[in-house]
Short mmCIF file of N, CA and C in Angstrom, two decimals:
data_model
loop_
_atom_site.label_atom_id
_atom_site.label_comp_id
_atom_site.label_asym_id
_atom_site.label_seq_id
_atom_site.Cartn_x
_atom_site.Cartn_y
_atom_site.Cartn_z
N GLY A 1 -1.33 11.18 8.01
CA GLY A 1 -1.43 12.02 6.86
C GLY A 1 -0.37 11.68 5.82
N GLU A 2 0.15 12.70 5.19
CA GLU A 2 1.13 12.51 4.12
C GLU A 2 2.40 11.82 4.61
N GLU A 3 2.87 12.22 5.78
CA GLU A 3 4.10 11.62 6.31
C GLU A 3 3.89 10.14 6.62
N GLU A 4 2.73 9.80 7.17
CA GLU A 4 2.43 8.40 7.45
C GLU A 4 2.40 7.59 6.15
N ALA A 5 1.77 8.15 5.12
CA ALA A 5 1.72 7.48 3.82
C ALA A 5 3.13 7.26 3.27
N ARG A 6 3.98 8.29 3.38
CA ARG A 6 5.35 8.19 2.88
C ARG A 6 6.12 7.10 3.61
N LEU A 7 6.00 7.07 4.93
CA LEU A 7 6.72 6.07 5.72
C LEU A 7 6.24 4.65 5.42
N ILE A 8 4.94 4.49 5.27
CA ILE A 8 4.38 3.17 4.94
C ILE A 8 4.92 2.70 3.60
N TYR A 9 4.87 3.58 2.61
CA TYR A 9 5.34 3.20 1.27
C TYR A 9 6.83 2.86 1.30
N GLN A 10 7.61 3.67 1.98
CA GLN A 10 9.05 3.42 2.04
C GLN A 10 9.34 2.09 2.72
N GLY A 11 8.58 1.76 3.76
CA GLY A 11 8.76 0.48 4.43
C GLY A 11 8.51 -0.69 3.51
N VAL A 12 7.45 -0.61 2.72
CA VAL A 12 7.15 -1.68 1.76
C VAL A 12 8.21 -1.71 0.67
N ALA A 13 8.60 -0.55 0.16
CA ALA A 13 9.60 -0.49 -0.91
C ALA A 13 10.93 -1.10 -0.46
N HIS A 14 11.30 -0.90 0.79
CA HIS A 14 12.56 -1.46 1.30
C HIS A 14 12.46 -2.96 1.56
N SER A 15 11.26 -3.46 1.80
CA SER A 15 11.12 -4.88 2.11
C SER A 15 10.85 -5.74 0.88
N ARG A 16 10.52 -5.10 -0.25
CA ARG A 16 10.22 -5.85 -1.48
C ARG A 16 11.01 -5.26 -2.63
N SER A 17 11.86 -6.07 -3.20
CA SER A 17 12.68 -5.61 -4.30
C SER A 17 12.02 -5.98 -5.62
N GLU A 18 11.41 -5.00 -6.26
CA GLU A 18 10.77 -5.18 -7.56
C GLU A 18 11.10 -3.96 -8.42
N PRO A 19 12.34 -3.88 -8.90
CA PRO A 19 12.80 -2.69 -9.61
C PRO A 19 11.89 -2.29 -10.77
N GLY A 20 11.45 -1.02 -10.74
CA GLY A 20 10.67 -0.44 -11.82
C GLY A 20 9.21 -0.88 -11.87
N VAL A 21 8.79 -1.76 -10.97
CA VAL A 21 7.41 -2.27 -11.00
C VAL A 21 6.50 -1.30 -10.26
N PRO A 22 5.52 -0.71 -10.97
CA PRO A 22 4.59 0.18 -10.29
C PRO A 22 3.67 -0.61 -9.35
N ARG A 23 3.43 -0.04 -8.16
CA ARG A 23 2.60 -0.74 -7.18
C ARG A 23 1.73 0.25 -6.42
N VAL A 24 0.63 -0.28 -5.89
CA VAL A 24 -0.21 0.47 -4.97
C VAL A 24 -0.12 -0.24 -3.63
N VAL A 25 0.01 0.55 -2.57
CA VAL A 25 0.10 0.02 -1.22
C VAL A 25 -1.07 0.59 -0.42
N VAL A 26 -1.81 -0.29 0.25
CA VAL A 26 -2.93 0.12 1.09
C VAL A 26 -2.62 -0.28 2.52
N ASP A 27 -2.75 0.67 3.44
CA ASP A 27 -2.52 0.41 4.86
C ASP A 27 -3.74 0.89 5.63
N ILE A 28 -4.42 -0.05 6.31
CA ILE A 28 -5.61 0.30 7.08
C ILE A 28 -5.24 0.23 8.56
N GLY A 29 -5.15 1.38 9.17
CA GLY A 29 -4.82 1.44 10.59
C GLY A 29 -6.08 1.56 11.43
N GLY A 30 -5.91 1.86 12.68
CA GLY A 30 -7.05 1.99 13.58
C GLY A 30 -7.90 3.21 13.29
N GLY A 31 -7.25 4.33 12.91
CA GLY A 31 -7.99 5.56 12.69
C GLY A 31 -7.97 6.08 11.28
N SER A 32 -7.07 5.55 10.44
CA SER A 32 -6.98 6.06 9.07
C SER A 32 -6.56 4.96 8.10
N THR A 33 -6.76 5.25 6.82
CA THR A 33 -6.35 4.35 5.74
C THR A 33 -5.50 5.15 4.78
N GLU A 34 -4.35 4.59 4.41
CA GLU A 34 -3.47 5.24 3.45
C GLU A 34 -3.44 4.42 2.16
N VAL A 35 -3.48 5.12 1.03
CA VAL A 35 -3.38 4.49 -0.29
C VAL A 35 -2.29 5.23 -1.04
N ILE A 36 -1.24 4.50 -1.43
CA ILE A 36 -0.07 5.12 -2.04
C ILE A 36 0.29 4.37 -3.31
N VAL A 37 0.52 5.11 -4.40
CA VAL A 37 0.95 4.51 -5.66
C VAL A 37 2.37 5.01 -5.93
N GLY A 38 3.25 4.08 -6.30
CA GLY A 38 4.62 4.45 -6.59
C GLY A 38 5.37 3.35 -7.32
N ALA A 39 6.61 3.59 -7.57
CA ALA A 39 7.52 2.60 -8.17
C ALA A 39 8.88 2.80 -7.52
N ASP A 40 9.55 1.69 -7.31
CA ASP A 40 10.82 1.74 -6.60
C ASP A 40 10.61 2.47 -5.28
N PHE A 41 11.38 3.55 -5.05
CA PHE A 41 11.24 4.30 -3.80
C PHE A 41 10.51 5.62 -4.00
N ASP A 42 9.95 5.82 -5.20
CA ASP A 42 9.29 7.08 -5.54
C ASP A 42 7.77 6.97 -5.43
N ILE A 43 7.18 7.92 -4.71
CA ILE A 43 5.73 7.98 -4.57
C ILE A 43 5.18 8.86 -5.69
N LEU A 44 4.19 8.31 -6.41
CA LEU A 44 3.53 9.07 -7.47
C LEU A 44 2.30 9.79 -6.93
N VAL A 45 1.50 9.07 -6.15
CA VAL A 45 0.27 9.61 -5.56
C VAL A 45 0.11 9.01 -4.17
N GLY A 46 -0.21 9.81 -3.19
CA GLY A 46 -0.46 9.31 -1.84
C GLY A 46 -1.67 9.99 -1.23
N HIS A 47 -2.53 9.21 -0.61
CA HIS A 47 -3.73 9.75 0.03
C HIS A 47 -3.89 9.13 1.42
N SER A 48 -4.42 9.93 2.34
CA SER A 48 -4.74 9.45 3.68
C SER A 48 -6.20 9.79 3.94
N PHE A 49 -6.94 8.81 4.47
CA PHE A 49 -8.37 8.97 4.70
C PHE A 49 -8.70 8.71 6.17
N TYR A 50 -9.62 9.49 6.72
CA TYR A 50 -10.06 9.28 8.09
C TYR A 50 -11.08 8.14 8.08
N MET A 51 -10.55 6.93 7.99
CA MET A 51 -11.40 5.75 7.86
C MET A 51 -10.54 4.56 8.25
N GLY A 52 -10.50 4.26 9.53
CA GLY A 52 -9.71 3.13 10.01
C GLY A 52 -10.60 2.04 10.55
N CYS A 53 -9.99 0.90 10.90
CA CYS A 53 -10.78 -0.24 11.33
C CYS A 53 -11.47 0.00 12.67
N VAL A 54 -10.79 0.63 13.62
CA VAL A 54 -11.41 0.85 14.93
C VAL A 54 -12.44 1.97 14.85
N SER A 55 -12.09 3.08 14.22
CA SER A 55 -13.04 4.21 14.14
C SER A 55 -14.29 3.83 13.36
N THR A 56 -14.13 3.04 12.30
CA THR A 56 -15.30 2.63 11.51
C THR A 56 -16.18 1.66 12.30
N THR A 57 -15.56 0.73 13.00
CA THR A 57 -16.34 -0.21 13.81
C THR A 57 -17.12 0.55 14.87
N ARG A 58 -16.48 1.45 15.57
CA ARG A 58 -17.17 2.20 16.62
C ARG A 58 -18.31 3.04 16.06
N ARG A 59 -18.07 3.64 14.91
CA ARG A 59 -19.08 4.53 14.32
C ARG A 59 -20.31 3.76 13.82
N PHE A 60 -20.09 2.63 13.15
CA PHE A 60 -21.21 1.95 12.50
C PHE A 60 -21.68 0.68 13.21
N PHE A 61 -20.84 0.12 14.07
CA PHE A 61 -21.20 -1.13 14.75
C PHE A 61 -21.00 -1.00 16.26
N GLY A 62 -21.04 0.22 16.76
CA GLY A 62 -20.81 0.48 18.18
C GLY A 62 -21.80 -0.22 19.09
N ASP A 63 -23.00 -0.50 18.58
CA ASP A 63 -24.00 -1.19 19.40
C ASP A 63 -23.83 -2.71 19.35
N GLY A 64 -22.84 -3.17 18.56
CA GLY A 64 -22.57 -4.61 18.48
C GLY A 64 -23.45 -5.36 17.51
N VAL A 65 -24.37 -4.66 16.83
CA VAL A 65 -25.30 -5.31 15.90
C VAL A 65 -24.73 -5.29 14.48
N LEU A 66 -24.72 -6.47 13.84
CA LEU A 66 -24.22 -6.60 12.47
C LEU A 66 -25.41 -6.65 11.52
N SER A 67 -25.94 -5.49 11.20
CA SER A 67 -27.12 -5.44 10.34
C SER A 67 -26.75 -5.03 8.91
N LYS A 68 -27.62 -5.39 8.00
CA LYS A 68 -27.43 -5.01 6.60
C LYS A 68 -27.40 -3.48 6.48
N ALA A 69 -28.25 -2.80 7.25
CA ALA A 69 -28.30 -1.34 7.21
C ALA A 69 -26.98 -0.72 7.68
N ALA A 70 -26.40 -1.29 8.76
CA ALA A 70 -25.13 -0.76 9.27
C ALA A 70 -24.02 -0.95 8.25
N PHE A 71 -23.99 -2.12 7.60
CA PHE A 71 -22.97 -2.36 6.57
C PHE A 71 -23.18 -1.42 5.39
N SER A 72 -24.42 -1.20 5.02
CA SER A 72 -24.72 -0.30 3.90
C SER A 72 -24.24 1.12 4.21
N GLU A 73 -24.51 1.59 5.43
CA GLU A 73 -24.04 2.91 5.84
C GLU A 73 -22.52 2.98 5.85
N ALA A 74 -21.87 1.95 6.34
CA ALA A 74 -20.41 1.93 6.40
C ALA A 74 -19.81 1.92 4.99
N GLU A 75 -20.41 1.15 4.08
CA GLU A 75 -19.93 1.12 2.70
C GLU A 75 -20.11 2.47 2.03
N THR A 76 -21.25 3.11 2.27
CA THR A 76 -21.49 4.44 1.71
C THR A 76 -20.46 5.42 2.23
N HIS A 77 -20.18 5.36 3.53
CA HIS A 77 -19.15 6.22 4.12
C HIS A 77 -17.79 6.00 3.45
N ALA A 78 -17.43 4.73 3.24
CA ALA A 78 -16.14 4.42 2.59
C ALA A 78 -16.10 4.98 1.18
N ARG A 79 -17.16 4.79 0.42
CA ARG A 79 -17.20 5.32 -0.96
C ARG A 79 -17.05 6.84 -0.96
N LEU A 80 -17.78 7.51 -0.06
CA LEU A 80 -17.71 8.97 0.01
C LEU A 80 -16.34 9.45 0.45
N GLU A 81 -15.75 8.75 1.41
CA GLU A 81 -14.42 9.12 1.90
C GLU A 81 -13.38 9.00 0.79
N LEU A 82 -13.50 7.98 -0.04
CA LEU A 82 -12.53 7.72 -1.10
C LEU A 82 -12.83 8.49 -2.39
N ARG A 83 -14.03 9.06 -2.48
CA ARG A 83 -14.48 9.70 -3.72
C ARG A 83 -13.51 10.75 -4.26
N ALA A 84 -13.03 11.63 -3.39
CA ALA A 84 -12.16 12.72 -3.84
C ALA A 84 -10.87 12.21 -4.47
N ALA A 85 -10.38 11.08 -4.00
CA ALA A 85 -9.10 10.56 -4.50
C ALA A 85 -9.28 9.55 -5.63
N ARG A 86 -10.47 9.09 -5.84
CA ARG A 86 -10.69 8.01 -6.82
C ARG A 86 -10.16 8.36 -8.21
N ARG A 87 -10.43 9.57 -8.66
CA ARG A 87 -10.00 9.96 -10.02
C ARG A 87 -8.47 9.92 -10.15
N SER A 88 -7.76 10.44 -9.15
CA SER A 88 -6.30 10.44 -9.24
C SER A 88 -5.75 9.02 -9.14
N LEU A 89 -6.42 8.16 -8.37
CA LEU A 89 -5.98 6.76 -8.27
C LEU A 89 -6.27 6.01 -9.57
N GLU A 90 -7.42 6.26 -10.16
CA GLU A 90 -7.78 5.57 -11.41
C GLU A 90 -6.87 5.96 -12.56
N ALA A 91 -6.27 7.15 -12.49
CA ALA A 91 -5.35 7.60 -13.54
C ALA A 91 -4.02 6.87 -13.49
N GLN A 92 -3.75 6.20 -12.38
CA GLN A 92 -2.49 5.48 -12.19
C GLN A 92 -2.61 4.04 -12.69
N ARG A 93 -1.49 3.46 -13.00
CA ARG A 93 -1.43 2.04 -13.38
C ARG A 93 -0.42 1.36 -12.47
N TRP A 94 -0.75 0.16 -12.05
CA TRP A 94 0.17 -0.61 -11.24
C TRP A 94 0.09 -2.07 -11.61
N GLU A 95 1.15 -2.77 -11.30
CA GLU A 95 1.23 -4.20 -11.57
C GLU A 95 1.05 -5.02 -10.31
N VAL A 96 1.32 -4.40 -9.16
CA VAL A 96 1.23 -5.10 -7.88
C VAL A 96 0.38 -4.26 -6.93
N ALA A 97 -0.56 -4.90 -6.24
CA ALA A 97 -1.38 -4.23 -5.24
C ALA A 97 -1.15 -4.93 -3.91
N LEU A 98 -0.70 -4.16 -2.91
CA LEU A 98 -0.29 -4.74 -1.64
C LEU A 98 -1.06 -4.15 -0.47
N GLY A 99 -1.50 -5.01 0.43
CA GLY A 99 -2.11 -4.59 1.67
C GLY A 99 -1.07 -4.72 2.76
N ALA A 100 -0.63 -3.60 3.32
CA ALA A 100 0.50 -3.60 4.25
C ALA A 100 0.07 -3.23 5.66
N SER A 101 -0.83 -4.01 6.23
CA SER A 101 -1.27 -3.72 7.59
C SER A 101 -1.78 -4.99 8.24
N GLY A 102 -1.89 -4.93 9.56
CA GLY A 102 -2.49 -6.05 10.29
C GLY A 102 -3.91 -6.30 9.84
N THR A 103 -4.61 -5.23 9.49
CA THR A 103 -5.98 -5.37 9.00
C THR A 103 -6.01 -6.21 7.74
N CYS A 104 -5.17 -5.88 6.78
CA CYS A 104 -5.14 -6.63 5.52
C CYS A 104 -4.74 -8.09 5.77
N ASN A 105 -3.78 -8.29 6.65
CA ASN A 105 -3.36 -9.66 6.97
C ASN A 105 -4.50 -10.44 7.61
N ALA A 106 -5.26 -9.80 8.51
CA ALA A 106 -6.38 -10.47 9.18
C ALA A 106 -7.48 -10.83 8.18
N VAL A 107 -7.82 -9.89 7.30
CA VAL A 107 -8.86 -10.15 6.29
C VAL A 107 -8.40 -11.25 5.34
N SER A 108 -7.15 -11.19 4.93
CA SER A 108 -6.58 -12.21 4.05
C SER A 108 -6.72 -13.59 4.67
N GLU A 109 -6.39 -13.70 5.96
CA GLU A 109 -6.47 -14.99 6.66
C GLU A 109 -7.91 -15.49 6.76
N ILE A 110 -8.85 -14.60 7.02
CA ILE A 110 -10.27 -15.00 7.09
C ILE A 110 -10.73 -15.52 5.73
N LEU A 111 -10.40 -14.81 4.67
CA LEU A 111 -10.80 -15.22 3.32
C LEU A 111 -10.19 -16.58 2.97
N ARG A 112 -8.91 -16.77 3.31
CA ARG A 112 -8.23 -18.03 3.03
C ARG A 112 -8.80 -19.16 3.88
N ALA A 113 -8.97 -18.94 5.18
CA ALA A 113 -9.44 -19.97 6.10
C ALA A 113 -10.84 -20.48 5.75
N ASN A 114 -11.63 -19.63 5.12
CA ASN A 114 -12.99 -20.02 4.75
C ASN A 114 -13.09 -20.52 3.30
N GLY A 115 -11.95 -20.52 2.59
CA GLY A 115 -11.95 -21.01 1.22
C GLY A 115 -12.58 -20.07 0.21
N TRP A 116 -12.71 -18.79 0.59
CA TRP A 116 -13.34 -17.83 -0.31
C TRP A 116 -12.36 -17.26 -1.32
N THR A 117 -11.07 -17.23 -0.98
CA THR A 117 -10.01 -16.85 -1.92
C THR A 117 -8.75 -17.61 -1.49
N ASP A 118 -7.70 -17.42 -2.26
CA ASP A 118 -6.42 -18.03 -1.91
C ASP A 118 -5.63 -17.15 -0.94
N GLY A 119 -6.30 -16.18 -0.38
CA GLY A 119 -5.66 -15.24 0.54
C GLY A 119 -5.61 -13.83 -0.03
N ARG A 120 -5.81 -13.72 -1.35
CA ARG A 120 -5.88 -12.38 -1.93
C ARG A 120 -7.20 -11.73 -1.51
N ILE A 121 -7.17 -10.44 -1.33
CA ILE A 121 -8.36 -9.69 -0.90
C ILE A 121 -9.01 -9.13 -2.15
N SER A 122 -10.14 -9.70 -2.53
CA SER A 122 -10.82 -9.32 -3.76
C SER A 122 -12.26 -8.89 -3.47
N ALA A 123 -12.87 -8.19 -4.42
CA ALA A 123 -14.25 -7.75 -4.25
C ALA A 123 -15.20 -8.93 -4.02
N PRO A 124 -15.12 -10.02 -4.81
CA PRO A 124 -16.02 -11.15 -4.54
C PRO A 124 -15.79 -11.77 -3.16
N GLY A 125 -14.54 -11.89 -2.74
CA GLY A 125 -14.25 -12.42 -1.42
C GLY A 125 -14.80 -11.54 -0.32
N LEU A 126 -14.65 -10.22 -0.47
CA LEU A 126 -15.17 -9.29 0.53
C LEU A 126 -16.69 -9.32 0.58
N LYS A 127 -17.32 -9.45 -0.58
CA LYS A 127 -18.79 -9.52 -0.62
C LYS A 127 -19.28 -10.75 0.15
N THR A 128 -18.62 -11.88 -0.03
CA THR A 128 -18.98 -13.10 0.70
C THR A 128 -18.76 -12.91 2.19
N LEU A 129 -17.65 -12.27 2.57
CA LEU A 129 -17.37 -12.02 3.98
C LEU A 129 -18.45 -11.15 4.61
N VAL A 130 -18.84 -10.07 3.94
CA VAL A 130 -19.86 -9.18 4.48
C VAL A 130 -21.19 -9.93 4.65
N LYS A 131 -21.58 -10.73 3.65
CA LYS A 131 -22.83 -11.50 3.76
C LYS A 131 -22.77 -12.43 4.97
N THR A 132 -21.63 -13.04 5.19
CA THR A 132 -21.46 -13.94 6.33
C THR A 132 -21.50 -13.18 7.64
N LEU A 133 -20.88 -12.01 7.69
CA LEU A 133 -20.89 -11.20 8.90
C LEU A 133 -22.32 -10.76 9.25
N ILE A 134 -23.09 -10.39 8.25
CA ILE A 134 -24.48 -9.97 8.48
C ILE A 134 -25.29 -11.12 9.08
N LYS A 135 -25.04 -12.33 8.63
CA LYS A 135 -25.74 -13.50 9.18
C LYS A 135 -25.40 -13.71 10.64
N GLY A 136 -24.24 -13.20 11.08
CA GLY A 136 -23.80 -13.38 12.46
C GLY A 136 -24.64 -12.60 13.46
N THR A 137 -25.37 -11.61 13.03
CA THR A 137 -26.27 -10.75 13.80
C THR A 137 -25.63 -9.89 14.88
N SER A 138 -24.60 -10.37 15.57
CA SER A 138 -23.97 -9.53 16.59
C SER A 138 -22.48 -9.83 16.70
N LEU A 139 -21.74 -8.83 17.18
CA LEU A 139 -20.30 -9.00 17.38
C LEU A 139 -20.03 -10.11 18.38
N GLU A 140 -20.87 -10.17 19.43
CA GLU A 140 -20.69 -11.15 20.49
C GLU A 140 -20.85 -12.58 19.98
N ALA A 141 -21.82 -12.79 19.07
CA ALA A 141 -22.13 -14.13 18.59
C ALA A 141 -21.28 -14.57 17.41
N LEU A 142 -20.46 -13.66 16.88
CA LEU A 142 -19.72 -13.95 15.66
C LEU A 142 -18.67 -15.03 15.85
N GLN A 143 -18.76 -16.08 15.05
CA GLN A 143 -17.78 -17.16 15.03
C GLN A 143 -17.44 -17.41 13.57
N LEU A 144 -16.19 -17.26 13.23
CA LEU A 144 -15.78 -17.37 11.84
C LEU A 144 -14.36 -17.93 11.78
N PRO A 145 -14.15 -19.01 11.01
CA PRO A 145 -12.78 -19.54 10.89
C PRO A 145 -11.81 -18.44 10.44
N GLY A 146 -10.67 -18.39 11.08
CA GLY A 146 -9.64 -17.42 10.74
C GLY A 146 -9.76 -16.10 11.47
N LEU A 147 -10.88 -15.88 12.17
CA LEU A 147 -11.08 -14.63 12.89
C LEU A 147 -10.79 -14.84 14.36
N ARG A 148 -9.70 -14.23 14.82
CA ARG A 148 -9.37 -14.29 16.24
C ARG A 148 -10.10 -13.15 16.94
N GLU A 149 -10.45 -13.36 18.18
CA GLU A 149 -11.21 -12.35 18.92
C GLU A 149 -10.49 -11.00 18.95
N ASP A 150 -9.16 -11.03 19.08
CA ASP A 150 -8.41 -9.78 19.14
C ASP A 150 -8.32 -9.09 17.78
N GLU A 151 -8.79 -9.75 16.71
CA GLU A 151 -8.78 -9.15 15.37
C GLU A 151 -10.18 -8.81 14.88
N LEU A 152 -11.15 -8.78 15.79
CA LEU A 152 -12.52 -8.54 15.38
C LEU A 152 -12.67 -7.23 14.63
N PHE A 153 -12.08 -6.13 15.15
CA PHE A 153 -12.15 -4.85 14.45
C PHE A 153 -11.59 -4.99 13.04
N PHE A 154 -10.47 -5.70 12.91
CA PHE A 154 -9.82 -5.83 11.61
C PHE A 154 -10.72 -6.56 10.62
N GLY A 155 -11.25 -7.71 11.04
CA GLY A 155 -12.07 -8.51 10.14
C GLY A 155 -13.33 -7.80 9.70
N LEU A 156 -13.96 -7.13 10.63
CA LEU A 156 -15.20 -6.43 10.32
C LEU A 156 -14.99 -5.29 9.36
N THR A 157 -14.20 -4.33 9.79
CA THR A 157 -14.12 -3.11 9.00
C THR A 157 -13.03 -3.16 7.95
N GLY A 158 -12.10 -4.08 8.10
CA GLY A 158 -11.13 -4.24 7.02
C GLY A 158 -11.85 -4.59 5.74
N SER A 159 -12.87 -5.42 5.85
CA SER A 159 -13.64 -5.80 4.67
C SER A 159 -14.32 -4.60 4.03
N LEU A 160 -14.68 -3.63 4.86
CA LEU A 160 -15.33 -2.44 4.33
C LEU A 160 -14.32 -1.42 3.85
N ALA A 161 -13.29 -1.18 4.66
CA ALA A 161 -12.33 -0.15 4.30
C ALA A 161 -11.52 -0.53 3.07
N VAL A 162 -11.14 -1.80 2.97
CA VAL A 162 -10.38 -2.23 1.80
C VAL A 162 -11.27 -2.18 0.57
N GLY A 163 -12.45 -2.76 0.68
CA GLY A 163 -13.35 -2.82 -0.48
C GLY A 163 -14.14 -1.56 -0.67
N GLY A 164 -14.52 -0.96 0.44
CA GLY A 164 -15.29 0.29 0.37
C GLY A 164 -16.45 0.19 -0.60
N GLY A 165 -17.13 -0.95 -0.57
CA GLY A 165 -18.20 -1.13 -1.54
C GLY A 165 -17.61 -1.10 -2.95
N GLN A 166 -16.42 -1.66 -3.10
CA GLN A 166 -15.66 -1.69 -4.34
C GLN A 166 -15.23 -0.28 -4.78
N ALA A 167 -15.05 0.60 -3.79
CA ALA A 167 -14.60 1.95 -4.09
C ALA A 167 -13.18 1.97 -4.63
N LEU A 168 -12.37 0.99 -4.23
CA LEU A 168 -11.02 0.87 -4.76
C LEU A 168 -10.99 -0.35 -5.67
N PRO A 169 -10.88 -0.16 -6.97
CA PRO A 169 -10.95 -1.28 -7.90
C PRO A 169 -9.65 -2.08 -7.98
N MET A 170 -9.43 -2.95 -6.99
CA MET A 170 -8.19 -3.71 -6.99
C MET A 170 -8.36 -4.99 -6.20
N THR A 171 -7.44 -5.90 -6.41
CA THR A 171 -7.31 -7.09 -5.60
C THR A 171 -5.98 -6.95 -4.88
N LEU A 172 -5.99 -7.13 -3.56
CA LEU A 172 -4.78 -6.92 -2.77
C LEU A 172 -4.14 -8.22 -2.35
N GLU A 173 -2.83 -8.22 -2.35
CA GLU A 173 -2.04 -9.27 -1.72
C GLU A 173 -1.65 -8.73 -0.35
N ALA A 174 -1.96 -9.48 0.69
CA ALA A 174 -1.56 -9.04 2.04
C ALA A 174 -0.09 -9.38 2.25
N VAL A 175 0.67 -8.38 2.66
CA VAL A 175 2.08 -8.61 2.97
C VAL A 175 2.27 -8.36 4.44
N GLY A 176 3.02 -9.21 5.05
CA GLY A 176 3.25 -9.06 6.48
C GLY A 176 4.38 -9.97 6.87
N GLU A 177 4.17 -10.68 7.94
CA GLU A 177 5.25 -11.51 8.45
C GLU A 177 5.63 -12.63 7.50
N HIS A 178 4.73 -13.03 6.60
CA HIS A 178 5.04 -14.12 5.68
C HIS A 178 5.67 -13.63 4.38
N GLY A 179 5.40 -12.39 3.97
CA GLY A 179 6.02 -11.81 2.80
C GLY A 179 5.76 -12.59 1.52
N VAL A 180 4.57 -13.14 1.36
CA VAL A 180 4.22 -13.89 0.15
C VAL A 180 4.25 -12.96 -1.05
N GLY A 181 4.65 -13.45 -2.21
CA GLY A 181 4.78 -12.60 -3.38
C GLY A 181 3.91 -13.02 -4.55
N LEU A 182 2.64 -12.69 -4.50
CA LEU A 182 1.76 -12.96 -5.63
C LEU A 182 1.56 -11.67 -6.39
N ARG A 183 1.72 -11.70 -7.68
CA ARG A 183 1.50 -10.50 -8.49
C ARG A 183 0.02 -10.43 -8.83
N VAL A 184 -0.59 -9.28 -8.54
CA VAL A 184 -1.98 -9.07 -8.90
C VAL A 184 -2.08 -7.70 -9.55
N GLY A 185 -2.81 -7.61 -10.62
CA GLY A 185 -2.92 -6.34 -11.33
C GLY A 185 -4.17 -5.59 -10.97
N ARG A 186 -4.20 -4.34 -11.37
CA ARG A 186 -5.37 -3.51 -11.17
C ARG A 186 -6.46 -4.02 -12.08
N GLN A 187 -7.64 -4.26 -11.54
CA GLN A 187 -8.73 -4.77 -12.35
C GLN A 187 -9.07 -3.75 -13.41
N GLY A 188 -9.29 -4.21 -14.60
CA GLY A 188 -9.65 -3.32 -15.69
C GLY A 188 -8.46 -2.72 -16.40
N ALA A 189 -7.25 -2.98 -15.94
CA ALA A 189 -6.05 -2.40 -16.57
C ALA A 189 -5.58 -3.27 -17.71
#
């Protein structure tokens, strides 16, 4: 909830020194997703959603089938889950968008390994990933460069939770053990 969002944001703020630069931080965990906008160590807006990589995979892909219908339902769920917060998020401006979770790092690596992006998590990259996942037909048969078996939940639903059918209008830089620093702005800003 709110405390988790605060701790996530503070962790990112302490690991990245960008004085005065407004940023949005997205963290996709197993059971929830946090979206926090702030600058320096101050949080301007923070939201927590019951939409994580494991819970979403179990709910929409529990039978192991990667169908267009299942992805459509999962995207609709993501859009609806994010709907209440969308207006408050759209009112904010940021210069840096960061994905601060294993999920974001896994999706970033899949996008990079397949040459779909330079590692940034973008709507076009996610759309390509989803189309490729649907072609895979099942979780068991899925083979994709950059996707490790232990990250299957992350790759599958990270693409949905981050993009949410483009419910969050942003391109994310995944931050993790490598701490790469690419500046990406909010689309449309």
